Coordinates of N, CA and C in Angstrom, one line a residue:
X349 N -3.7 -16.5 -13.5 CA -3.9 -15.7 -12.4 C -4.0 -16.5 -11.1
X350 N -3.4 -16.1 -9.9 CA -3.6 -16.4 -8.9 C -4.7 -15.9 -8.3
X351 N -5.1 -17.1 -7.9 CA -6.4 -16.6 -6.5 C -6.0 -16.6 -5.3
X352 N -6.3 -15.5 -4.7 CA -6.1 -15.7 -2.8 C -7.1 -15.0 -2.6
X353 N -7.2 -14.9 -0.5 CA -7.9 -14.2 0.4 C -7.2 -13.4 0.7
X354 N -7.4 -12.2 0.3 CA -7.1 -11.2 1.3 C -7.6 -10.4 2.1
X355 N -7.9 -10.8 3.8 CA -8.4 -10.5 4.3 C -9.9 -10.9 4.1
X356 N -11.0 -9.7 4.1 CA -12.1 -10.3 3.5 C -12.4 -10.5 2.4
X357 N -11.4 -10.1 1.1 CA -11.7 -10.2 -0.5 C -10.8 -11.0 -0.6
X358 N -11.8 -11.7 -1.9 CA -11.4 -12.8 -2.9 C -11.2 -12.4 -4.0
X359 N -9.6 -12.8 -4.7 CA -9.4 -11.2 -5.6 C -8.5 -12.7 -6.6
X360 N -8.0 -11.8 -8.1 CA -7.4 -12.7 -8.6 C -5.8 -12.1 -9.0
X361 N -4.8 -12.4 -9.3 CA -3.6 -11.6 -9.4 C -2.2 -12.1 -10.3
X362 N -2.7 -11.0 -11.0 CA -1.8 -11.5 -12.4 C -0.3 -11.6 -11.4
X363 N 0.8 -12.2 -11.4 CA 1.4 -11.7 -10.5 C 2.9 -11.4 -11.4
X364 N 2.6 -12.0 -12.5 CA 4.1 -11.6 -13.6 C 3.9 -10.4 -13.7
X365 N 2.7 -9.7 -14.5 CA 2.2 -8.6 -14.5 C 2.6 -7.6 -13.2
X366 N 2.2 -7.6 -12.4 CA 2.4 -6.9 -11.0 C 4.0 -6.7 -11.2
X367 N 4.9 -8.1 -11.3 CA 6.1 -7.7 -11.2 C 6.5 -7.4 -12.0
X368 N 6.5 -7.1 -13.1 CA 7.3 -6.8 -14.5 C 6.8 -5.0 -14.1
X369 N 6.3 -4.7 -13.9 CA 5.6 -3.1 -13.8 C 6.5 -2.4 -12.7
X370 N 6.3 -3.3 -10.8 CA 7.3 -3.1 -10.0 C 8.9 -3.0 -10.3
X371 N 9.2 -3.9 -11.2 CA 10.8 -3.8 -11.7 C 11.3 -2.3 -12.1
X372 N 10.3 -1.6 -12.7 CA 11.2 -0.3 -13.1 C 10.5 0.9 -12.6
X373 N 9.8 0.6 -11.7 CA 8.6 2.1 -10.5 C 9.9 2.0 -9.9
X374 N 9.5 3.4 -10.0 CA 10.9 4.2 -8.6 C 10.0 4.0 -7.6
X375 N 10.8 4.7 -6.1 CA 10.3 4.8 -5.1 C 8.7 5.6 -5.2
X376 N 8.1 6.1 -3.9 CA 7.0 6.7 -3.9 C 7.6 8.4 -4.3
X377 N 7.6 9.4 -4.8 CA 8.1 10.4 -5.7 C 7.7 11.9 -4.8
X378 N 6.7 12.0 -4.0 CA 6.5 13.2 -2.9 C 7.6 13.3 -2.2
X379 N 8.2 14.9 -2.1 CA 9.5 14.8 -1.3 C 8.8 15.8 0.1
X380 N 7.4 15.8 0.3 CA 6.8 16.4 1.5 C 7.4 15.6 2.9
X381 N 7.5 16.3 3.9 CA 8.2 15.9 4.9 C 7.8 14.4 5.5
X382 N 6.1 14.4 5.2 CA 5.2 13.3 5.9 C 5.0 12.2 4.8
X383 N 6.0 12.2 3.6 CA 6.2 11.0 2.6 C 7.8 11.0 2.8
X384 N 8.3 12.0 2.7 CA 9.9 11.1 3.4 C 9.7 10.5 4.9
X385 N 9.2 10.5 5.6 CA 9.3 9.9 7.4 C 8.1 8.7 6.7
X386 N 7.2 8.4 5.7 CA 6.9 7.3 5.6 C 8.3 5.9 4.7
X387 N 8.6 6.7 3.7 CA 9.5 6.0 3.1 C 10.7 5.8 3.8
X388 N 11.1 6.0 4.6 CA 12.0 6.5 5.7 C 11.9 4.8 6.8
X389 N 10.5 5.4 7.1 CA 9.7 3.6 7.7 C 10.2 2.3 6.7
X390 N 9.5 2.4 5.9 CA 9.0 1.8 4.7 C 10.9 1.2 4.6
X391 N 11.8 1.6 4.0 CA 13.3 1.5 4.0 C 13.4 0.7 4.7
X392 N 13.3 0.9 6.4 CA 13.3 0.4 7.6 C 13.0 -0.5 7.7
X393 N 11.8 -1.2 7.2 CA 11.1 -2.6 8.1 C 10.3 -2.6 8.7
X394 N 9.9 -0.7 8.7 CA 9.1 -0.8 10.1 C 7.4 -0.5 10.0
X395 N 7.0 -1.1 8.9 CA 5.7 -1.4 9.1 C 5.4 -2.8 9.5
X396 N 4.2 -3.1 9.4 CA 3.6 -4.3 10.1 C 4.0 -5.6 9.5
X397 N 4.7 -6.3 9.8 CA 4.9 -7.6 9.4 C 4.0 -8.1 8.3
X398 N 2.7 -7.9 8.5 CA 1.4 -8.7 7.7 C 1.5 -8.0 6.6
X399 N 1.7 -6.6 6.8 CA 1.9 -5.8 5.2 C 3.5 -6.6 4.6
X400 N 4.6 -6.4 5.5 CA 5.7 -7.3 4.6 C 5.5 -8.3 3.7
X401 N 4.8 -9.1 4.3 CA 4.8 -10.6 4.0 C 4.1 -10.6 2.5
X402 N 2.8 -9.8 2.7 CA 1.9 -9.2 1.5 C 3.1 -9.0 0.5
X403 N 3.9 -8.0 0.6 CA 4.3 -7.2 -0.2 C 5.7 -8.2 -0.4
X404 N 6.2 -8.8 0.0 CA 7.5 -9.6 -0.5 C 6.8 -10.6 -1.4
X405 N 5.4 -11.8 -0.9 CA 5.0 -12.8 -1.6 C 4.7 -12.0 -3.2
X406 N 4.6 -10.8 -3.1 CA 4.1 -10.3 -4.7 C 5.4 -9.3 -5.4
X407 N 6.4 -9.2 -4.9 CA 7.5 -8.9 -5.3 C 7.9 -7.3 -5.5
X408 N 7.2 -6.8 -4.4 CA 7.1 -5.0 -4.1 C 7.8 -4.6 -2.9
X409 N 8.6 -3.8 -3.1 CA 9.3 -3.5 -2.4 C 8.5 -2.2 -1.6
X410 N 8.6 -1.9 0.0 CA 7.4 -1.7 0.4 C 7.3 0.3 0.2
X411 N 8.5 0.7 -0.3 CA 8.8 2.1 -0.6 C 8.3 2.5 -1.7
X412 N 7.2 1.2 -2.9 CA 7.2 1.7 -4.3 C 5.5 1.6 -4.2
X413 N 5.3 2.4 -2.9 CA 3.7 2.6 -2.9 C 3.1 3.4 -4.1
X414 N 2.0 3.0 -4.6 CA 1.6 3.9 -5.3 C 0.9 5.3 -5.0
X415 N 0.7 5.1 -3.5 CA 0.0 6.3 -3.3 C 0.2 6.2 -1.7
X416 N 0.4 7.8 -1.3 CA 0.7 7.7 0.6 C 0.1 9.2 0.5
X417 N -0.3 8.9 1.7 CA -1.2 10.3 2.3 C -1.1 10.3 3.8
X418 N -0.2 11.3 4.8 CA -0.3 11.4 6.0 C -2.1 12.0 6.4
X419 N -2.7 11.3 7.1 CA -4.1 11.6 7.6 C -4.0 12.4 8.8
X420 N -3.5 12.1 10.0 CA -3.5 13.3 11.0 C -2.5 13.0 12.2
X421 N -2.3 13.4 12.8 CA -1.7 12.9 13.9 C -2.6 12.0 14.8
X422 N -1.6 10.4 15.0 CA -2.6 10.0 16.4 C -1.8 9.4 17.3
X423 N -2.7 9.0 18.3 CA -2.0 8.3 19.5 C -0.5 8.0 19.2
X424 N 0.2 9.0 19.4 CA 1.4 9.6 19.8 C 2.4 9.1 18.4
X425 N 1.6 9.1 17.3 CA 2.7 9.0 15.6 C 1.4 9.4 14.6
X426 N 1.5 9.1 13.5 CA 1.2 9.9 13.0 C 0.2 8.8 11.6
X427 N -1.2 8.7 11.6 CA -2.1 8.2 10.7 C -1.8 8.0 9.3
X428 N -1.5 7.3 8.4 CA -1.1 7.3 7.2 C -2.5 6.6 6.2
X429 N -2.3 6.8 5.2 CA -3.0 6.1 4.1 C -2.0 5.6 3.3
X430 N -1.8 4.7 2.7 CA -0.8 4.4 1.8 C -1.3 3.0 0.7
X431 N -1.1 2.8 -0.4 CA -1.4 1.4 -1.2 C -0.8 1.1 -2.4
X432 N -0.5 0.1 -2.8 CA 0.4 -1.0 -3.8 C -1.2 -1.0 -4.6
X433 N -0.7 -1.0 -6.3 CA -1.2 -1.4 -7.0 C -1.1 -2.4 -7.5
X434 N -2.2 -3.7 -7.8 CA -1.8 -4.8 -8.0 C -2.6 -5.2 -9.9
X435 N -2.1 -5.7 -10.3 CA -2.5 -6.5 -11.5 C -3.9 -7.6 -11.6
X436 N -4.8 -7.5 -11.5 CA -5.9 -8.0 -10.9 C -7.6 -7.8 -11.2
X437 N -8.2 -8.6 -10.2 CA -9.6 -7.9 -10.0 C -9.9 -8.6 -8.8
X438 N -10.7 -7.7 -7.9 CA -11.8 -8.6 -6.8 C -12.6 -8.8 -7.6
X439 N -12.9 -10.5 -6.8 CA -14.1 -11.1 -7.0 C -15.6 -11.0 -6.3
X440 N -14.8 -10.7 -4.9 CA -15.9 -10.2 -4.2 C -16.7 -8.6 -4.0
X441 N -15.9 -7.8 -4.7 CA -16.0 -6.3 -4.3 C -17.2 -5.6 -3.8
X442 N -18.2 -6.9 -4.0 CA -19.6 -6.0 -3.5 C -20.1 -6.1 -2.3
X443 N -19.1 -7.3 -1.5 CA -19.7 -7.5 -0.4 C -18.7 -8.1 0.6
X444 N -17.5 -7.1 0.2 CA -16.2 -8.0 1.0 C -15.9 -6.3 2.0
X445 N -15.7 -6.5 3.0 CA -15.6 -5.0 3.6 C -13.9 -4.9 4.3
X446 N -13.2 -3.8 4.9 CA -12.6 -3.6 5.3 C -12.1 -4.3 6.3
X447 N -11.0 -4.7 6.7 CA -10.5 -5.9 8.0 C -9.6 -4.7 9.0
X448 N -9.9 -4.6 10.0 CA -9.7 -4.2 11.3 C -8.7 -5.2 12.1
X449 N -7.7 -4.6 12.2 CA -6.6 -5.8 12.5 C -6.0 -4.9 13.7
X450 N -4.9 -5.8 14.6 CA -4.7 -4.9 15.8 C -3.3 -3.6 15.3
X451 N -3.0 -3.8 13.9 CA -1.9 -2.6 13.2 C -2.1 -1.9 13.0
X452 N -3.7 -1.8 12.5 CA -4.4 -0.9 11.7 C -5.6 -1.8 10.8
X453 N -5.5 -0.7 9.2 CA -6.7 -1.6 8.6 C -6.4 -1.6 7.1
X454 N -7.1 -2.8 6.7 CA -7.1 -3.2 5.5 C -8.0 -3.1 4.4
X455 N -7.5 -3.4 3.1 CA -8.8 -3.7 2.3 C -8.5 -3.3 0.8
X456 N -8.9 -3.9 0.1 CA -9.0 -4.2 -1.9 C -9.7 -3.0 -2.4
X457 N -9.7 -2.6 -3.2 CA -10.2 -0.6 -3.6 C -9.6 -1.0 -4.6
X458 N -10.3 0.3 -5.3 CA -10.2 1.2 -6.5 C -9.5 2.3 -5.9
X459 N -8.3 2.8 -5.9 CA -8.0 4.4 -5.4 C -7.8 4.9 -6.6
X460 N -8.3 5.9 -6.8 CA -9.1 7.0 -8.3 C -7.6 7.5 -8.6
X461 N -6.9 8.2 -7.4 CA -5.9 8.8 -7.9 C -4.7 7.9 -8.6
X462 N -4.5 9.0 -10.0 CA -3.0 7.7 -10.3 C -1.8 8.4 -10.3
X463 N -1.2 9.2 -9.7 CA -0.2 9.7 -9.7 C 1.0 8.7 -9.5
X464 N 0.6 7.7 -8.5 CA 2.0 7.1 -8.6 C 1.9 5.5 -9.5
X465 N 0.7 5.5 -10.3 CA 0.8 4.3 -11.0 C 0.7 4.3 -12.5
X466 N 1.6 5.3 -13.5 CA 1.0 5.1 -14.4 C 1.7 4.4 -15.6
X467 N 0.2 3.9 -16.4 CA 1.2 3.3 -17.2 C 0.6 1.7 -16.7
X468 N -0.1 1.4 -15.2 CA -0.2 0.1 -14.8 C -1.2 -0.7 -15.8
X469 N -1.0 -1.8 -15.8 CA -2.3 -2.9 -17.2 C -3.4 -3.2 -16.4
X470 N -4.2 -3.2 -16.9 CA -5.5 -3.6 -16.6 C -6.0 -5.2 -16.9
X471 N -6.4 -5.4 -16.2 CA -7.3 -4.3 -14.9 C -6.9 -4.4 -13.8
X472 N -6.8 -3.6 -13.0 CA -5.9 -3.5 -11.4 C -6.5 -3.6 -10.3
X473 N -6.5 -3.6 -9.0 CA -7.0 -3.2 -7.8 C -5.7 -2.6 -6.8
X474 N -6.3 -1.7 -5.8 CA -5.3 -0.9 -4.9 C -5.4 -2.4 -3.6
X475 N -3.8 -2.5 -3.1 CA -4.2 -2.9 -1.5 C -3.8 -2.0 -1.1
X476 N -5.0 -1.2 -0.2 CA -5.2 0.0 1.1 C -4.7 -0.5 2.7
X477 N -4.2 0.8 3.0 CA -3.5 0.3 4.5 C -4.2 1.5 5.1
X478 N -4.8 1.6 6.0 CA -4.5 2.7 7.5 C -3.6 2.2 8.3
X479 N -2.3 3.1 8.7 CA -1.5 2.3 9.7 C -1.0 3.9 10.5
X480 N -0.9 4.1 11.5 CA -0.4 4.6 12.9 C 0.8 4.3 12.6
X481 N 1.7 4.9 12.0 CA 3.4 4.9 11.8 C 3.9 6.2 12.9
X482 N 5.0 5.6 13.4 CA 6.0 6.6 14.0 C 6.3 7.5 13.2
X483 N 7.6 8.6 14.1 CA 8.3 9.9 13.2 C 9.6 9.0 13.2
X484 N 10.2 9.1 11.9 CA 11.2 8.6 12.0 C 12.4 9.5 11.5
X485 N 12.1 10.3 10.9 CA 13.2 11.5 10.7 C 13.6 12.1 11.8
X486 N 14.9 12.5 11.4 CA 15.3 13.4 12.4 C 15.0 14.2 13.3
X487 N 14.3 15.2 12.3 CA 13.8 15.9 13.3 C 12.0 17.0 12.1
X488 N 11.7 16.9 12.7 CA 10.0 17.4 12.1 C 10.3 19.2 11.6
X489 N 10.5 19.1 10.3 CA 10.7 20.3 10.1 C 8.5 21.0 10.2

């Protein structure tokens, strides 16, 4: 297992595991208007660098989120939730909190729902994003 920092958690990460699982996950699988304009991004490039970097060093392609949820509209695009399941555990989980970065925000979770991971090995952790994404479709049905 690999150890890193992410952010404020100290976590550990199977990372063959992670990738052997990512090799045959389809895309994220919601065809609602506010999961195509994320994957749409996501295709693009056009999330935050620091999430890329995350997500190429672990071999995820950044469209095979396990989980996306549009939160509301904000300062002028539109709030998202979205997170990668990873092969793993935090070490710190009782006392490592959320990172507030100038893209949005971060952080190591348990996300309950498994719709888009199943089948993943245990034991896992979610990496969580809040990110302020643009419209990138055409046009907003």
């Amino acid at each position: 297992m690999l150890k890193r920092d992410l952010w404020d958690f100290e976590v550990e990460i199977n990372e063959t595991e992670t990738a052997e699982w990512y090799s045959v996950k389809g895309t994220w699988g919601c065809e609602c208007e506010h999961c195509r304009n994320f994957l749409e991004i996501a295709k693009h490039n056009e999330l935050p660098e620091s999430i890329h970097t995350i997500l190429k060093e672990l071999n995820i392609e950044p469209e095979k989120a396990t989980y996306v949820c549009e939160i509301m509209p904000k300062d002028g695009g539109h709030l998202y939730q979205f997170s990668y399941r990873i092969a793993g555990r935090i070490l710190n989980e009782d006392t490592a909190k959320s990172t507030v970065t100038d893209w949005g925000e971060a952080r190591c979770c348990h996300e309950i729902y498994p719709y888009g991971a199943p089948g993943f090995p245990t034991p896992h952790f979610d990496l969580e994003f809040w990110v302020t994404l643009p419209w990138m479709l055409a046009e907003k049905e």
